[in-house]
Amino acid sequence: MKKTSYAIRGAVQVPFDSIKEINSAVKELMEKIYSLNKISEEDVAFVLFSQTSDLKSKNAASAFRETGMASKTPLFCVGEAEIAGMMRHVIRVLVYIGHEEINPVCPVYINGAEKLRPDFSK
């Protein structure tokens, strides 16, 4: 049975805190999510980002908006909860698709974030 809406999860670890690194990491993550899941901006209802508190140079939602891939998509970014032993320099994303699931969902965890969900790593 196909779902009437669904979400795609992903994460990327940023090498260090800088505008350039955050921009690059967000662009790579989102391009891969869109490509592997065969989606475009028209498919997306909204995108929710979170980022660890050690990433202060740029908001991930702003970085995504600047790629041109989300000119009309509602975007939001929140701070990740501080948990002892948590992975540092991480941006997580939840892409909410507002239509029936056409393709199998392909979560994307890259550049070190694979450790968060080894069950999704290829």
PDB file of N, CA and C in Angstrom, residues 18-110:
ATOM      1  N   SER A  18      32.265  26.905   8.927  1.00  0.00           N
ATOM      2  CA  SER A  18      32.494  28.081   8.085  1.00  0.00           C
ATOM      3  C   SER A  18      31.317  28.191   7.126  1.00  0.00           C
ATOM      4  N   ILE A  19      31.082  29.382   6.632  1.00  0.00           N
ATOM      5  CA  ILE A  19      29.993  29.590   5.670  1.00  0.00           C
ATOM      6  C   ILE A  19      30.196  28.699   4.456  1.00  0.00           C
ATOM      7  N   LYS A  20      31.397  28.682   3.930  1.00  0.00           N
ATOM      8  CA  LYS A  20      31.700  27.890   2.738  1.00  0.00           C
ATOM      9  C   LYS A  20      31.442  26.404   2.961  1.00  0.00           C
ATOM     10  N   GLU A  21      31.878  25.868   4.090  1.00  0.00           N
ATOM     11  CA  GLU A  21      31.709  24.440   4.375  1.00  0.00           C
ATOM     12  C   GLU A  21      30.237  24.080   4.588  1.00  0.00           C
ATOM     13  N   ILE A  22      29.492  24.927   5.274  1.00  0.00           N
ATOM     14  CA  ILE A  22      28.063  24.665   5.485  1.00  0.00           C
ATOM     15  C   ILE A  22      27.322  24.734   4.154  1.00  0.00           C
ATOM     16  N   ASN A  23      27.598  25.762   3.354  1.00  0.00           N
ATOM     17  CA  ASN A  23      26.969  25.864   2.033  1.00  0.00           C
ATOM     18  C   ASN A  23      27.237  24.618   1.199  1.00  0.00           C
ATOM     19  N   SER A  24      28.470  24.196   1.163  1.00  0.00           N
ATOM     20  CA  SER A  24      28.867  23.041   0.358  1.00  0.00           C
ATOM     21  C   SER A  24      28.219  21.755   0.858  1.00  0.00           C
ATOM     22  N   ALA A  25      28.208  21.564   2.171  1.00  0.00           N
ATOM     23  CA  ALA A  25      27.636  20.346   2.758  1.00  0.00           C
ATOM     24  C   ALA A  25      26.134  20.261   2.505  1.00  0.00           C
ATOM     25  N   VAL A  26      25.424  21.362   2.698  1.00  0.00           N
ATOM     26  CA  VAL A  26      23.972  21.380   2.485  1.00  0.00           C
ATOM     27  C   VAL A  26      23.658  21.121   1.016  1.00  0.00           C
ATOM     28  N   LYS A  27      24.385  21.759   0.137  1.00  0.00           N
ATOM     29  CA  LYS A  27      24.154  21.564  -1.302  1.00  0.00           C
ATOM     30  C   LYS A  27      24.375  20.107  -1.698  1.00  0.00           C
ATOM     31  N   GLU A  28      25.473  19.519  -1.249  1.00  0.00           N
ATOM     32  CA  GLU A  28      25.753  18.116  -1.577  1.00  0.00           C
ATOM     33  C   GLU A  28      24.674  17.187  -1.032  1.00  0.00           C
ATOM     34  N   LEU A  29      24.288  17.385   0.224  1.00  0.00           N
ATOM     35  CA  LEU A  29      23.270  16.551   0.849  1.00  0.00           C
ATOM     36  C   LEU A  29      21.941  16.644   0.102  1.00  0.00           C
ATOM     37  N   MET A  30      21.489  17.850  -0.165  1.00  0.00           N
ATOM     38  CA  MET A  30      20.181  18.022  -0.786  1.00  0.00           C
ATOM     39  C   MET A  30      20.161  17.581  -2.249  1.00  0.00           C
ATOM     40  N   GLU A  31      21.234  17.824  -2.973  1.00  0.00           N
ATOM     41  CA  GLU A  31      21.297  17.337  -4.356  1.00  0.00           C
ATOM     42  C   GLU A  31      21.211  15.816  -4.392  1.00  0.00           C
ATOM     43  N   LYS A  32      21.875  15.170  -3.446  1.00  0.00           N
ATOM     44  CA  LYS A  32      21.852  13.704  -3.401  1.00  0.00           C
ATOM     45  C   LYS A  32      20.468  13.189  -3.004  1.00  0.00           C
ATOM     46  N   ILE A  33      19.841  13.814  -2.028  1.00  0.00           N
ATOM     47  CA  ILE A  33      18.487  13.414  -1.626  1.00  0.00           C
ATOM     48  C   ILE A  33      17.523  13.561  -2.793  1.00  0.00           C
ATOM     49  N   TYR A  34      17.552  14.717  -3.467  1.00  0.00           N
ATOM     50  CA  TYR A  34      16.634  14.951  -4.581  1.00  0.00           C
ATOM     51  C   TYR A  34      16.900  13.969  -5.722  1.00  0.00           C
ATOM     52  N   SER A  35      18.161  13.740  -6.036  1.00  0.00           N
ATOM     53  CA  SER A  35      18.523  12.852  -7.143  1.00  0.00           C
ATOM     54  C   SER A  35      18.155  11.396  -6.864  1.00  0.00           C
ATOM     55  N   LEU A  36      18.593  10.875  -5.732  1.00  0.00           N
ATOM     56  CA  LEU A  36      18.342   9.461  -5.415  1.00  0.00           C
ATOM     57  C   LEU A  36      16.855   9.162  -5.237  1.00  0.00           C
ATOM     58  N   ASN A  37      16.104  10.149  -4.768  1.00  0.00           N
ATOM     59  CA  ASN A  37      14.671   9.946  -4.540  1.00  0.00           C
ATOM     60  C   ASN A  37      13.808  10.428  -5.702  1.00  0.00           C
ATOM     61  N   LYS A  38      14.447  10.928  -6.738  1.00  0.00           N
ATOM     62  CA  LYS A  38      13.753  11.370  -7.950  1.00  0.00           C
ATOM     63  C   LYS A  38      12.642  12.375  -7.631  1.00  0.00           C
ATOM     64  N   ILE A  39      13.011  13.393  -6.846  1.00  0.00           N
ATOM     65  CA  ILE A  39      12.055  14.432  -6.481  1.00  0.00           C
ATOM     66  C   ILE A  39      12.554  15.790  -6.968  1.00  0.00           C
ATOM     67  N   SER A  40      11.639  16.734  -7.040  1.00  0.00           N
ATOM     68  CA  SER A  40      11.967  18.117  -7.384  1.00  0.00           C
ATOM     69  C   SER A  40      11.267  19.022  -6.382  1.00  0.00           C
ATOM     70  N   GLU A  41      11.496  20.308  -6.501  1.00  0.00           N
ATOM     71  CA  GLU A  41      10.884  21.252  -5.564  1.00  0.00           C
ATOM     72  C   GLU A  41       9.366  21.127  -5.535  1.00  0.00           C
ATOM     73  N   GLU A  42       8.748  20.854  -6.654  1.00  0.00           N
ATOM     74  CA  GLU A  42       7.292  20.745  -6.724  1.00  0.00           C
ATOM     75  C   GLU A  42       6.744  19.599  -5.866  1.00  0.00           C
ATOM     76  N   ASP A  43       7.567  18.604  -5.585  1.00  0.00           N
ATOM     77  CA  ASP A  43       7.137  17.459  -4.774  1.00  0.00           C
ATOM     78  C   ASP A  43       7.179  17.747  -3.274  1.00  0.00           C
ATOM     79  N   VAL A  44       7.931  18.751  -2.874  1.00  0.00           N
ATOM     80  CA  VAL A  44       8.264  18.975  -1.469  1.00  0.00           C
ATOM     81  C   VAL A  44       7.270  19.929  -0.814  1.00  0.00           C
ATOM     82  N   ALA A  45       6.677  19.476   0.300  1.00  0.00           N
ATOM     83  CA  ALA A  45       5.755  20.317   1.070  1.00  0.00           C
ATOM     84  C   ALA A  45       6.535  21.269   1.976  1.00  0.00           C
ATOM     85  N   PHE A  46       7.583  20.763   2.663  1.00  0.00           N
ATOM     86  CA  PHE A  46       8.456  21.590   3.489  1.00  0.00           C
ATOM     87  C   PHE A  46       9.727  20.820   3.812  1.00  0.00           C
ATOM     88  N   VAL A  47      10.745  21.556   4.263  1.00  0.00           N
ATOM     89  CA  VAL A  47      12.020  20.954   4.657  1.00  0.00           C
ATOM     90  C   VAL A  47      12.379  21.486   6.042  1.00  0.00           C
ATOM     91  N   LEU A  48      12.704  20.561   6.939  1.00  0.00           N
ATOM     92  CA  LEU A  48      13.111  20.898   8.300  1.00  0.00           C
ATOM     93  C   LEU A  48      14.562  20.482   8.499  1.00  0.00           C
ATOM     94  N   PHE A  49      15.397  21.432   8.866  1.00  0.00           N
ATOM     95  CA  PHE A  49      16.802  21.163   9.175  1.00  0.00           C
ATOM     96  C   PHE A  49      17.022  21.288  10.674  1.00  0.00           C
ATOM     97  N   SER A  50      18.025  20.569  11.171  1.00  0.00           N
ATOM     98  CA  SER A  50      18.574  20.836  12.501  1.00  0.00           C
ATOM     99  C   SER A  50      20.082  20.851  12.345  1.00  0.00           C
ATOM    100  N   GLN A  51      20.732  21.583  13.225  1.00  0.00           N
ATOM    101  CA  GLN A  51      22.193  21.589  13.188  1.00  0.00           C
ATOM    102  C   GLN A  51      22.724  21.686  14.603  1.00  0.00           C
ATOM    103  N   THR A  52      23.890  21.077  14.803  1.00  0.00           N
ATOM    104  CA  THR A  52      24.506  21.087  16.121  1.00  0.00           C
ATOM    105  C   THR A  52      24.977  22.507  16.455  1.00  0.00           C
ATOM    106  N   SER A  53      25.065  22.792  17.739  1.00  0.00           N
ATOM    107  CA  SER A  53      25.348  24.161  18.189  1.00  0.00           C
ATOM    108  C   SER A  53      26.758  24.632  17.850  1.00  0.00           C
ATOM    109  N   ASP A  54      27.635  23.725  17.448  1.00  0.00           N
ATOM    110  CA  ASP A  54      28.986  24.131  17.070  1.00  0.00           C
ATOM    111  C   ASP A  54      29.045  24.670  15.642  1.00  0.00           C
ATOM    112  N   LEU A  55      27.947  24.598  14.919  1.00  0.00           N
ATOM    113  CA  LEU A  55      27.846  25.196  13.584  1.00  0.00           C
ATOM    114  C   LEU A  55      27.131  26.535  13.716  1.00  0.00           C
ATOM    115  N   LYS A  56      27.887  27.608  13.770  1.00  0.00           N
ATOM    116  CA  LYS A  56      27.342  28.936  14.050  1.00  0.00           C
ATOM    117  C   LYS A  56      27.459  29.909  12.878  1.00  0.00           C
ATOM    118  N   SER A  57      28.209  29.534  11.854  1.00  0.00           N
ATOM    119  CA  SER A  57      28.491  30.465  10.757  1.00  0.00           C
ATOM    120  C   SER A  57      27.317  30.683   9.823  1.00  0.00           C
ATOM    121  N   LYS A  58      26.428  29.681   9.704  1.00  0.00           N
ATOM    122  CA  LYS A  58      25.353  29.760   8.711  1.00  0.00           C
ATOM    123  C   LYS A  58      24.207  28.860   9.125  1.00  0.00           C
ATOM    124  N   ASN A  59      23.012  29.305   8.862  1.00  0.00           N
ATOM    125  CA  ASN A  59      21.802  28.521   9.069  1.00  0.00           C
ATOM    126  C   ASN A  59      21.635  27.599   7.864  1.00  0.00           C
ATOM    127  N   ALA A  60      21.422  26.302   8.102  1.00  0.00           N
ATOM    128  CA  ALA A  60      21.309  25.327   7.016  1.00  0.00           C
ATOM    129  C   ALA A  60      20.157  25.639   6.070  1.00  0.00           C
ATOM    130  N   ALA A  61      19.045  26.129   6.586  1.00  0.00           N
ATOM    131  CA  ALA A  61      17.911  26.486   5.725  1.00  0.00           C
ATOM    132  C   ALA A  61      18.287  27.632   4.788  1.00  0.00           C
ATOM    133  N   SER A  62      19.013  28.604   5.288  1.00  0.00           N
ATOM    134  CA  SER A  62      19.481  29.707   4.441  1.00  0.00           C
ATOM    135  C   SER A  62      20.434  29.201   3.365  1.00  0.00           C
ATOM    136  N   ALA A  63      21.314  28.293   3.741  1.00  0.00           N
ATOM    137  CA  ALA A  63      22.243  27.708   2.772  1.00  0.00           C
ATOM    138  C   ALA A  63      21.476  26.981   1.674  1.00  0.00           C
ATOM    139  N   PHE A  64      20.438  26.253   2.043  1.00  0.00           N
ATOM    140  CA  PHE A  64      19.647  25.541   1.044  1.00  0.00           C
ATOM    141  C   PHE A  64      18.895  26.511   0.141  1.00  0.00           C
ATOM    142  N   ARG A  65      18.314  27.547   0.714  1.00  0.00           N
ATOM    143  CA  ARG A  65      17.581  28.537  -0.085  1.00  0.00           C
ATOM    144  C   ARG A  65      18.499  29.125  -1.158  1.00  0.00           C
ATOM    145  N   GLU A  66      19.742  29.373  -0.801  1.00  0.00           N
ATOM    146  CA  GLU A  66      20.700  29.994  -1.727  1.00  0.00           C
ATOM    147  C   GLU A  66      21.110  29.066  -2.873  1.00  0.00           C
ATOM    148  N   THR A  67      20.834  27.770  -2.788  1.00  0.00           N
ATOM    149  CA  THR A  67      21.171  26.863  -3.885  1.00  0.00           C
ATOM    150  C   THR A  67      20.245  27.055  -5.074  1.00  0.00           C
ATOM    151  N   GLY A  68      19.076  27.672  -4.844  1.00  0.00           N
ATOM    152  CA  GLY A  68      18.093  27.825  -5.897  1.00  0.00           C
ATOM    153  C   GLY A  68      17.165  26.629  -6.030  1.00  0.00           C
ATOM    154  N   MET A  69      17.368  25.603  -5.212  1.00  0.00           N
ATOM    155  CA  MET A  69      16.544  24.396  -5.272  1.00  0.00           C
ATOM    156  C   MET A  69      15.253  24.537  -4.479  1.00  0.00           C
ATOM    157  N   ALA A  70      15.125  25.628  -3.718  1.00  0.00           N
ATOM    158  CA  ALA A  70      13.971  25.778  -2.822  1.00  0.00           C
ATOM    159  C   ALA A  70      13.466  27.212  -2.843  1.00  0.00           C
ATOM    160  N   SER A  71      13.154  27.708  -4.003  1.00  0.00           N
ATOM    161  CA  SER A  71      12.735  29.111  -4.097  1.00  0.00           C
ATOM    162  C   SER A  71      11.366  29.361  -3.474  1.00  0.00           C
ATOM    163  N   LYS A  72      10.485  28.342  -3.486  1.00  0.00           N
ATOM    164  CA  LYS A  72       9.142  28.501  -2.938  1.00  0.00           C
ATOM    165  C   LYS A  72       8.843  27.566  -1.769  1.00  0.00           C
ATOM    166  N   THR A  73       9.735  26.641  -1.494  1.00  0.00           N
ATOM    167  CA  THR A  73       9.521  25.641  -0.449  1.00  0.00           C
ATOM    168  C   THR A  73       9.662  26.260   0.938  1.00  0.00           C
ATOM    169  N   PRO A  74       8.713  26.008   1.847  1.00  0.00           N
ATOM    170  CA  PRO A  74       8.889  26.449   3.232  1.00  0.00           C
ATOM    171  C   PRO A  74      10.065  25.705   3.871  1.00  0.00           C
ATOM    172  N   LEU A  75      10.967  26.459   4.510  1.00  0.00           N
ATOM    173  CA  LEU A  75      12.153  25.898   5.149  1.00  0.00           C
ATOM    174  C   LEU A  75      12.202  26.350   6.597  1.00  0.00           C
ATOM    175  N   PHE A  76      12.780  25.492   7.455  1.00  0.00           N
ATOM    176  CA  PHE A  76      12.926  25.842   8.864  1.00  0.00           C
ATOM    177  C   PHE A  76      14.162  25.150   9.399  1.00  0.00           C
ATOM    178  N   CYS A  77      14.869  25.811  10.301  1.00  0.00           N
ATOM    179  CA  CYS A  77      16.064  25.222  10.912  1.00  0.00           C
ATOM    180  C   CYS A  77      15.997  25.417  12.420  1.00  0.00           C
ATOM    181  N   VAL A  78      16.306  24.349  13.146  1.00  0.00           N
ATOM    182  CA  VAL A  78      16.317  24.380  14.609  1.00  0.00           C
ATOM    183  C   VAL A  78      17.668  23.886  15.109  1.00  0.00           C
ATOM    184  N   GLY A  79      17.965  24.222  16.361  1.00  0.00           N
ATOM    185  CA  GLY A  79      19.176  23.728  16.999  1.00  0.00           C
ATOM    186  C   GLY A  79      18.972  22.302  17.485  1.00  0.00           C
ATOM    187  N   GLU A  80      19.970  21.486  17.287  1.00  0.00           N
ATOM    188  CA  GLU A  80      19.938  20.095  17.741  1.00  0.00           C
ATOM    189  C   GLU A  80      20.073  20.066  19.270  1.00  0.00           C
ATOM    190  N   ALA A  81      19.374  19.173  19.922  1.00  0.00           N
ATOM    191  CA  ALA A  81      19.477  19.022  21.378  1.00  0.00           C
ATOM    192  C   ALA A  81      20.899  18.610  21.751  1.00  0.00           C
ATOM    193  N   GLU A  82      21.420  19.197  22.823  1.00  0.00           N
ATOM    194  CA  GLU A  82      22.764  18.862  23.299  1.00  0.00           C
ATOM    195  C   GLU A  82      22.706  17.576  24.129  1.00  0.00           C
ATOM    196  N   ILE A  83      23.344  16.536  23.629  1.00  0.00           N
ATOM    197  CA  ILE A  83      23.366  15.233  24.294  1.00  0.00           C
ATOM    198  C   ILE A  83      24.819  14.838  24.511  1.00  0.00           C
ATOM    199  N   ALA A  84      25.147  14.337  25.687  1.00  0.00           N
ATOM    200  CA  ALA A  84      26.517  13.905  25.971  1.00  0.00           C
ATOM    201  C   ALA A  84      26.977  12.876  24.942  1.00  0.00           C
ATOM    202  N   GLY A  85      28.147  13.101  24.371  1.00  0.00           N
ATOM    203  CA  GLY A  85      28.723  12.174  23.414  1.00  0.00           C
ATOM    204  C   GLY A  85      28.190  12.294  22.000  1.00  0.00           C
ATOM    205  N   MET A  86      27.368  13.305  21.741  1.00  0.00           N
ATOM    206  CA  MET A  86      26.783  13.447  20.402  1.00  0.00           C
ATOM    207  C   MET A  86      27.843  13.763  19.355  1.00  0.00           C
ATOM    208  N   MET A  87      27.543  13.420  18.104  1.00  0.00           N
ATOM    209  CA  MET A  87      28.426  13.738  16.998  1.00  0.00           C
ATOM    210  C   MET A  87      28.399  15.247  16.766  1.00  0.00           C
ATOM    211  N   ARG A  88      29.542  15.814  16.519  1.00  0.00           N
ATOM    212  CA  ARG A  88      29.677  17.254  16.307  1.00  0.00           C
ATOM    213  C   ARG A  88      29.595  17.596  14.819  1.00  0.00           C
ATOM    214  N   HIS A  89      29.344  18.865  14.536  1.00  0.00           N
ATOM    215  CA  HIS A  89      29.324  19.410  13.172  1.00  0.00           C
ATOM    216  C   HIS A  89      28.356  18.656  12.258  1.00  0.00           C
ATOM    217  N   VAL A  90      27.149  18.442  12.728  1.00  0.00           N
ATOM    218  CA  VAL A  90      26.169  17.671  11.949  1.00  0.00           C
ATOM    219  C   VAL A  90      24.957  18.532  11.593  1.00  0.00           C
ATOM    220  N   ILE A  91      24.540  18.396  10.340  1.00  0.00           N
ATOM    221  CA  ILE A  91      23.285  18.972   9.861  1.00  0.00           C
ATOM    222  C   ILE A  91      22.381  17.800   9.495  1.00  0.00           C
ATOM    223  N   ARG A  92      21.175  17.787  10.069  1.00  0.00           N
ATOM    224  CA  ARG A  92      20.182  16.761   9.761  1.00  0.00           C
ATOM    225  C   ARG A  92      19.043  17.413   8.983  1.00  0.00           C
ATOM    226  N   VAL A  93      18.344  16.595   8.202  1.00  0.00           N
ATOM    227  CA  VAL A  93      17.241  17.133   7.416  1.00  0.00           C
ATOM    228  C   VAL A  93      16.096  16.134   7.358  1.00  0.00           C
ATOM    229  N   LEU A  94      14.887  16.678   7.310  1.00  0.00           N
ATOM    230  CA  LEU A  94      13.668  15.910   7.083  1.00  0.00           C
ATOM    231  C   LEU A  94      12.929  16.612   5.951  1.00  0.00           C
ATOM    232  N   VAL A  95      12.814  15.925   4.825  1.00  0.00           N
ATOM    233  CA  VAL A  95      12.140  16.472   3.644  1.00  0.00           C
ATOM    234  C   VAL A  95      10.764  15.836   3.578  1.00  0.00           C
ATOM    235  N   TYR A  96       9.728  16.652   3.729  1.00  0.00           N
ATOM    236  CA  TYR A  96       8.358  16.143   3.737  1.00  0.00           C
ATOM    237  C   TYR A  96       7.762  16.243   2.343  1.00  0.00           C
ATOM    238  N   ILE A  97       7.361  15.099   1.814  1.00  0.00           N
ATOM    239  CA  ILE A  97       6.779  15.017   0.480  1.00  0.00           C
ATOM    240  C   ILE A  97       5.264  14.919   0.636  1.00  0.00           C
ATOM    241  N   GLY A  98       4.557  15.806  -0.023  1.00  0.00           N
ATOM    242  CA  GLY A  98       3.108  15.912   0.161  1.00  0.00           C
ATOM    243  C   GLY A  98       2.284  15.181  -0.877  1.00  0.00           C
ATOM    244  N   HIS A  99       2.775  14.066  -1.383  1.00  0.00           N
ATOM    245  CA  HIS A  99       1.982  13.270  -2.323  1.00  0.00           C
ATOM    246  C   HIS A  99       2.288  11.791  -2.125  1.00  0.00           C
ATOM    247  N   GLU A 100       1.600  10.977  -2.838  1.00  0.00           N
ATOM    248  CA  GLU A 100       1.755   9.533  -2.768  1.00  0.00           C
ATOM    249  C   GLU A 100       3.205   9.113  -3.046  1.00  0.00           C
ATOM    250  N   GLU A 101       3.664   8.122  -2.320  1.00  0.00           N
ATOM    251  CA  GLU A 101       5.015   7.601  -2.513  1.00  0.00           C
ATOM    252  C   GLU A 101       5.093   6.881  -3.859  1.00  0.00           C
ATOM    253  N   ILE A 102       5.954   7.387  -4.730  1.00  0.00           N
ATOM    254  CA  ILE A 102       6.110   6.828  -6.067  1.00  0.00           C
ATOM    255  C   ILE A 102       7.293   5.868  -6.118  1.00  0.00           C
ATOM    256  N   ASN A 103       8.390   6.259  -5.505  1.00  0.00           N
ATOM    257  CA  ASN A 103       9.617   5.462  -5.479  1.00  0.00           C
ATOM    258  C   ASN A 103       9.923   5.055  -4.044  1.00  0.00           C
ATOM    259  N   PRO A 104      10.682   3.978  -3.865  1.00  0.00           N
ATOM    260  CA  PRO A 104      11.120   3.646  -2.503  1.00  0.00           C
ATOM    261  C   PRO A 104      11.957   4.800  -1.935  1.00  0.00           C
ATOM    262  N   VAL A 105      11.786   5.089  -0.651  1.00  0.00           N
ATOM    263  CA  VAL A 105      12.510   6.176  -0.005  1.00  0.00           C
ATOM    264  C   VAL A 105      13.974   5.781   0.171  1.00  0.00           C
ATOM    265  N   CYS A 106      14.852   6.725  -0.159  1.00  0.00           N
ATOM    266  CA  CYS A 106      16.291   6.505  -0.033  1.00  0.00           C
ATOM    267  C   CYS A 106      16.876   7.571   0.902  1.00  0.00           C
ATOM    268  N   PRO A 107      17.023   7.257   2.207  1.00  0.00           N
ATOM    269  CA  PRO A 107      17.658   8.205   3.124  1.00  0.00           C
ATOM    270  C   PRO A 107      19.111   8.424   2.708  1.00  0.00           C
ATOM    271  N   VAL A 108      19.657   9.602   3.041  1.00  0.00           N
ATOM    272  CA  VAL A 108      21.030   9.928   2.652  1.00  0.00           C
ATOM    273  C   VAL A 108      21.804  10.407   3.873  1.00  0.00           C
ATOM    274  N   TYR A 109      22.842   9.676   4.222  1.00  0.00           N
ATOM    275  CA  TYR A 109      23.753  10.031   5.314  1.00  0.00           C
ATOM    276  C   TYR A 109      25.157  10.006   4.737  1.00  0.00           C
ATOM    277  N   ILE A 110      25.830  11.184   4.724  1.00  0.00           N
ATOM    278  CA  ILE A 110      27.109  11.290   4.024  1.00  0.00           C
ATOM    279  C   ILE A 110      28.176  12.016   4.835  1.00  0.00           C
TER     280      ILE A 110
END
